[in-house]
Amino acid sequence: MPIKDVVGELVRQVKVGMEGTDIKAGVLKTGAPYNYINPYTERALRIIARAQIETGAPIFLHTSRGTMAIEQLEILKDEGADLSKVAVGHMGRNPDPWLYKRIVEMGANLIFDMISKVKYWPDSVHIENMRKLVEAGYEDRITLSIDYGHYRDLKAYGGGVGYAWVLERFVPRLKDQGFKEETIHKFLVENPARYLAF
């Protein structure tokens, strides 16, 4: 399909409804493969940016193993997207403080969604990266989440830590390690409420 037609379809899904219903999409999403941007990825990013300009909807960016965040943001910016309405996920796979600072300096939001996934990095690594961002004045750019989608991750199936881990285990740890209540409230409520609203 021509780009303008795909943009039009996304705009319709946000403004009118999806799949013949009046249920409207609330977020636009795309992402990049591990460590490269191919022509299909660039096309998708440009489509998403144009749809955001027409709708004001937030954008969620998938990163594969925490790579290509800046490159994706640069393409969105080139199209005129509002980066303050963009959230970058899965960066916990690549806990690089310089990279995190660059992302938030560009105006985007970081979702710390690898919490409890110690097979990649312990939570202490995420906490120290959050602390560095807060100390640099970027507490308004952090959101806490958890990237679980498989039934084995869920308590209801007798499996993993479940969706409540952030509130039950991680937030108490943040408090224990000196994060203020108002800062944590921003991570959980104020920050996502700001960039998800449109």
mmCIF file of C-alpha atoms in Angstrom:
data_model
loop_
_atom_site.group_PDB
_atom_site.id
_atom_site.type_symbol
_atom_site.label_atom_id
_atom_site.label_comp_id
_atom_site.label_asym_id
_atom_site.label_seq_id
_atom_site.Cartn_x
_atom_site.Cartn_y
_atom_site.Cartn_z
ATOM 1 C CA MET A 1 0.000 0.000 0.000
ATOM 2 C CA PRO A 2 1.175 3.547 -0.588
ATOM 3 C CA ILE A 3 2.386 5.249 2.589
ATOM 4 C CA LYS A 4 -0.457 7.775 2.531
ATOM 5 C CA ASP A 5 -3.013 4.944 2.513
ATOM 6 C CA VAL A 6 -1.410 3.192 5.477
ATOM 7 C CA VAL A 7 -1.280 6.502 7.351
ATOM 8 C CA GLY A 8 -4.958 7.011 6.544
ATOM 9 C CA GLU A 9 -5.827 3.566 7.915
ATOM 10 C CA LEU A 10 -3.975 4.224 11.167
ATOM 11 C CA VAL A 11 -5.622 7.614 11.525
ATOM 12 C CA ARG A 12 -9.024 5.965 11.007
ATOM 13 C CA GLN A 13 -8.261 3.363 13.685
ATOM 14 C CA VAL A 14 -7.367 6.109 16.160
ATOM 15 C CA LYS A 15 -10.138 8.564 15.314
ATOM 16 C CA VAL A 16 -13.025 6.297 14.229
ATOM 17 C CA GLY A 17 -12.424 2.717 15.357
ATOM 18 C CA MET A 18 -10.761 -0.600 14.588
ATOM 19 C CA GLU A 19 -12.012 -3.590 12.630
ATOM 20 C CA GLY A 20 -15.440 -2.114 11.933
ATOM 21 C CA THR A 21 -16.066 -1.155 15.567
ATOM 22 C CA ASP A 22 -16.112 2.172 17.409
ATOM 23 C CA ILE A 23 -13.257 0.986 19.654
ATOM 24 C CA LYS A 24 -10.427 3.421 19.028
ATOM 25 C CA ALA A 25 -6.713 2.667 19.143
ATOM 26 C CA GLY A 26 -4.960 4.524 21.956
ATOM 27 C CA VAL A 27 -1.337 4.136 20.929
ATOM 28 C CA LEU A 28 0.732 3.762 17.768
ATOM 29 C CA LYS A 29 3.500 1.163 17.864
ATOM 30 C CA THR A 30 6.445 0.120 15.781
ATOM 31 C CA GLY A 31 9.984 -1.067 16.375
ATOM 32 C CA ALA A 32 13.332 -2.040 14.954
ATOM 33 C CA PRO A 33 15.242 -5.300 14.627
ATOM 34 C CA TYR A 34 18.377 -6.023 16.601
ATOM 35 C CA ASN A 35 21.101 -3.516 15.768
ATOM 36 C CA TYR A 36 19.924 -2.268 12.372
ATOM 37 C CA ILE A 37 17.290 -0.223 10.583
ATOM 38 C CA ASN A 38 16.162 -1.703 7.280
ATOM 39 C CA PRO A 39 13.991 0.018 4.641
ATOM 40 C CA TYR A 40 10.821 -1.601 6.036
ATOM 41 C CA THR A 41 11.607 -0.334 9.520
ATOM 42 C CA GLU A 42 12.245 3.180 8.255
ATOM 43 C CA ARG A 43 9.010 3.119 6.253
ATOM 44 C CA ALA A 44 7.048 1.992 9.333
ATOM 45 C CA LEU A 45 8.599 4.733 11.460
ATOM 46 C CA ARG A 46 7.714 7.399 8.910
ATOM 47 C CA ILE A 47 4.138 6.083 8.707
ATOM 48 C CA ILE A 48 3.776 6.092 12.488
ATOM 49 C CA ALA A 49 5.186 9.621 12.731
ATOM 50 C CA ARG A 50 2.730 10.945 10.139
ATOM 51 C CA ALA A 51 -0.170 9.203 11.860
ATOM 52 C CA GLN A 52 0.876 10.777 15.161
ATOM 53 C CA ILE A 53 0.975 14.240 13.605
ATOM 54 C CA GLU A 54 -2.629 13.787 12.400
ATOM 55 C CA THR A 55 -3.990 12.231 15.589
ATOM 56 C CA GLY A 56 -1.797 13.360 18.492
ATOM 57 C CA ALA A 57 -1.644 9.728 19.650
ATOM 58 C CA PRO A 58 1.356 8.518 21.659
ATOM 59 C CA ILE A 59 3.956 6.230 20.106
ATOM 60 C CA PHE A 60 5.500 3.167 21.707
ATOM 61 C CA LEU A 61 8.850 2.076 20.259
ATOM 62 C CA HIS A 62 9.981 -1.529 20.539
ATOM 63 C CA THR A 63 13.738 -2.009 20.710
ATOM 64 C CA SER A 64 15.316 -5.414 20.128
ATOM 65 C CA ARG A 65 17.710 -6.018 23.010
ATOM 66 C CA GLY A 66 17.735 -2.293 23.674
ATOM 67 C CA THR A 67 19.259 -1.288 20.332
ATOM 68 C CA MET A 68 18.304 1.309 17.698
ATOM 69 C CA ALA A 69 16.423 3.618 20.048
ATOM 70 C CA ILE A 70 18.244 6.784 19.013
ATOM 71 C CA GLU A 71 18.102 5.836 15.355
ATOM 72 C CA GLN A 72 14.340 5.339 15.547
ATOM 73 C CA LEU A 73 13.889 8.646 17.360
ATOM 74 C CA GLU A 74 15.950 10.440 14.727
ATOM 75 C CA ILE A 75 13.645 9.187 11.958
ATOM 76 C CA LEU A 76 10.535 10.184 13.921
ATOM 77 C CA LYS A 77 12.049 13.611 14.555
ATOM 78 C CA ASP A 78 12.891 13.983 10.868
ATOM 79 C CA GLU A 79 9.191 13.454 10.108
ATOM 80 C CA GLY A 80 8.157 16.062 12.679
ATOM 81 C CA ALA A 81 6.790 13.713 15.345
ATOM 82 C CA ASP A 82 6.366 14.970 18.898
ATOM 83 C CA LEU A 83 9.058 13.039 20.792
ATOM 84 C CA SER A 84 7.566 14.021 24.159
ATOM 85 C CA LYS A 85 4.724 11.632 23.212
ATOM 86 C CA VAL A 86 7.113 8.757 22.450
ATOM 87 C CA ALA A 87 7.954 5.992 24.942
ATOM 88 C CA VAL A 88 10.905 3.667 24.340
ATOM 89 C CA GLY A 89 10.665 0.155 25.731
ATOM 90 C CA HIS A 90 12.921 -2.812 26.478
ATOM 91 C CA MET A 91 15.992 -0.670 27.101
ATOM 92 C CA GLY A 92 16.763 -2.737 30.189
ATOM 93 C CA ARG A 93 18.422 -5.205 27.842
ATOM 94 C CA ASN A 94 21.034 -2.517 27.160
ATOM 95 C CA PRO A 95 21.621 -0.678 30.466
ATOM 96 C CA ASP A 96 23.868 2.055 29.119
ATOM 97 C CA PRO A 97 23.584 5.297 31.150
ATOM 98 C CA TRP A 98 24.890 7.449 28.296
ATOM 99 C CA LEU A 99 22.303 6.008 25.929
ATOM 100 C CA TYR A 100 19.486 6.556 28.419
ATOM 101 C CA LYS A 101 20.508 10.167 28.938
ATOM 102 C CA ARG A 102 20.633 10.776 25.198
ATOM 103 C CA ILE A 103 17.116 9.339 24.743
ATOM 104 C CA VAL A 104 15.581 11.587 27.393
ATOM 105 C CA GLU A 105 17.588 14.600 26.185
ATOM 106 C CA MET A 106 15.905 14.096 22.813
ATOM 107 C CA GLY A 107 12.589 14.521 24.653
ATOM 108 C CA ALA A 108 11.422 10.898 24.670
ATOM 109 C CA ASN A 109 10.317 8.776 27.631
ATOM 110 C CA LEU A 110 12.033 5.644 28.948
ATOM 111 C CA ILE A 111 10.005 2.655 30.086
ATOM 112 C CA PHE A 112 11.880 0.477 32.557
ATOM 113 C CA ASP A 113 10.060 -2.766 31.745
ATOM 114 C CA MET A 114 12.748 -5.396 32.335
ATOM 115 C CA ILE A 115 12.210 -5.289 36.093
ATOM 116 C CA SER A 116 12.628 -8.741 37.711
ATOM 117 C CA LYS A 117 14.186 -10.237 34.558
ATOM 118 C CA VAL A 118 17.480 -11.066 36.217
ATOM 119 C CA LYS A 119 18.473 -13.385 33.394
ATOM 120 C CA TYR A 120 19.430 -10.126 31.652
ATOM 121 C CA TRP A 121 20.443 -7.779 34.486
ATOM 122 C CA PRO A 122 19.648 -7.578 38.187
ATOM 123 C CA ASP A 123 17.207 -4.926 39.354
ATOM 124 C CA SER A 124 20.105 -3.111 41.033
ATOM 125 C CA VAL A 125 21.369 -2.118 37.574
ATOM 126 C CA HIS A 126 18.005 -0.603 36.645
ATOM 127 C CA ILE A 127 17.748 1.179 39.979
ATOM 128 C CA GLU A 128 21.148 2.802 39.587
ATOM 129 C CA ASN A 129 20.300 3.926 36.051
ATOM 130 C CA MET A 130 17.032 5.423 37.312
ATOM 131 C CA ARG A 131 18.941 7.156 40.102
ATOM 132 C CA LYS A 132 21.369 8.704 37.597
ATOM 133 C CA LEU A 133 18.493 10.012 35.490
ATOM 134 C CA VAL A 134 16.698 11.443 38.523
ATOM 135 C CA GLU A 135 19.884 13.131 39.711
ATOM 136 C CA ALA A 136 20.306 14.626 36.225
ATOM 137 C CA GLY A 137 16.772 16.069 36.417
ATOM 138 C CA TYR A 138 14.928 13.546 34.221
ATOM 139 C CA GLU A 139 12.482 12.002 36.707
ATOM 140 C CA ASP A 140 9.633 13.200 34.459
ATOM 141 C CA ARG A 141 10.827 10.875 31.666
ATOM 142 C CA ILE A 142 10.722 7.524 33.505
ATOM 143 C CA THR A 143 7.897 4.976 33.593
ATOM 144 C CA LEU A 144 7.863 1.651 35.423
ATOM 145 C CA SER A 145 6.312 -1.358 33.768
ATOM 146 C CA ILE A 146 6.863 -5.056 33.326
ATOM 147 C CA ASP A 147 7.267 -6.836 29.992
ATOM 148 C CA TYR A 148 5.403 -10.055 30.594
ATOM 149 C CA GLY A 149 3.050 -11.659 28.111
ATOM 150 C CA HIS A 150 3.549 -15.416 28.290
ATOM 151 C CA TYR A 151 1.296 -17.488 30.524
ATOM 152 C CA ARG A 152 4.372 -18.899 32.288
ATOM 153 C CA ASP A 153 5.080 -15.388 33.585
ATOM 154 C CA LEU A 154 1.750 -15.134 35.383
ATOM 155 C CA LYS A 155 0.817 -16.207 38.904
ATOM 156 C CA ALA A 156 -2.617 -17.295 37.716
ATOM 157 C CA TYR A 157 -0.976 -20.144 35.806
ATOM 158 C CA GLY A 158 1.280 -21.116 38.694
ATOM 159 C CA GLY A 159 4.181 -19.428 36.989
ATOM 160 C CA GLY A 160 6.411 -16.411 37.410
ATOM 161 C CA VAL A 161 6.344 -13.212 39.378
ATOM 162 C CA GLY A 162 3.254 -11.791 37.662
ATOM 163 C CA TYR A 163 2.114 -8.281 36.853
ATOM 164 C CA ALA A 164 2.000 -7.155 40.494
ATOM 165 C CA TRP A 165 5.778 -7.465 40.934
ATOM 166 C CA VAL A 166 6.393 -3.767 40.317
ATOM 167 C CA LEU A 167 4.007 -2.669 43.070
ATOM 168 C CA GLU A 168 4.585 -5.528 45.508
ATOM 169 C CA ARG A 169 8.342 -5.916 45.270
ATOM 170 C CA PHE A 170 10.028 -3.216 43.204
ATOM 171 C CA VAL A 171 8.384 -0.089 44.642
ATOM 172 C CA PRO A 172 9.244 -1.093 48.248
ATOM 173 C CA ARG A 173 12.810 -1.619 47.102
ATOM 174 C CA LEU A 174 12.922 1.837 45.493
ATOM 175 C CA LYS A 175 11.713 3.335 48.785
ATOM 176 C CA ASP A 176 14.297 1.347 50.711
ATOM 177 C CA GLN A 177 16.990 2.671 48.388
ATOM 178 C CA GLY A 178 16.077 6.296 48.909
ATOM 179 C CA PHE A 179 13.633 7.172 46.128
ATOM 180 C CA LYS A 180 11.044 9.711 47.278
ATOM 181 C CA GLU A 181 7.321 8.904 47.262
ATOM 182 C CA GLU A 182 6.618 11.788 44.868
ATOM 183 C CA THR A 183 9.280 10.522 42.456
ATOM 184 C CA ILE A 184 7.834 7.006 42.455
ATOM 185 C CA HIS A 185 4.360 8.468 41.915
ATOM 186 C CA LYS A 186 5.693 10.188 38.814
ATOM 187 C CA PHE A 187 7.135 6.897 37.540
ATOM 188 C CA LEU A 188 3.830 5.065 38.038
ATOM 189 C CA VAL A 189 1.121 7.671 37.446
ATOM 190 C CA GLU A 190 2.024 11.187 36.367
ATOM 191 C CA ASN A 191 4.542 10.433 33.634
ATOM 192 C CA PRO A 192 2.534 7.816 31.711
ATOM 193 C CA ALA A 193 -0.641 9.879 32.181
ATOM 194 C CA ARG A 194 1.097 12.830 30.532
ATOM 195 C CA TYR A 195 2.448 11.154 27.413
ATOM 196 C CA LEU A 196 -0.487 8.776 26.896
ATOM 197 C CA ALA A 197 -3.098 11.545 26.957
ATOM 198 C CA PHE A 198 -4.405 12.988 23.690
#
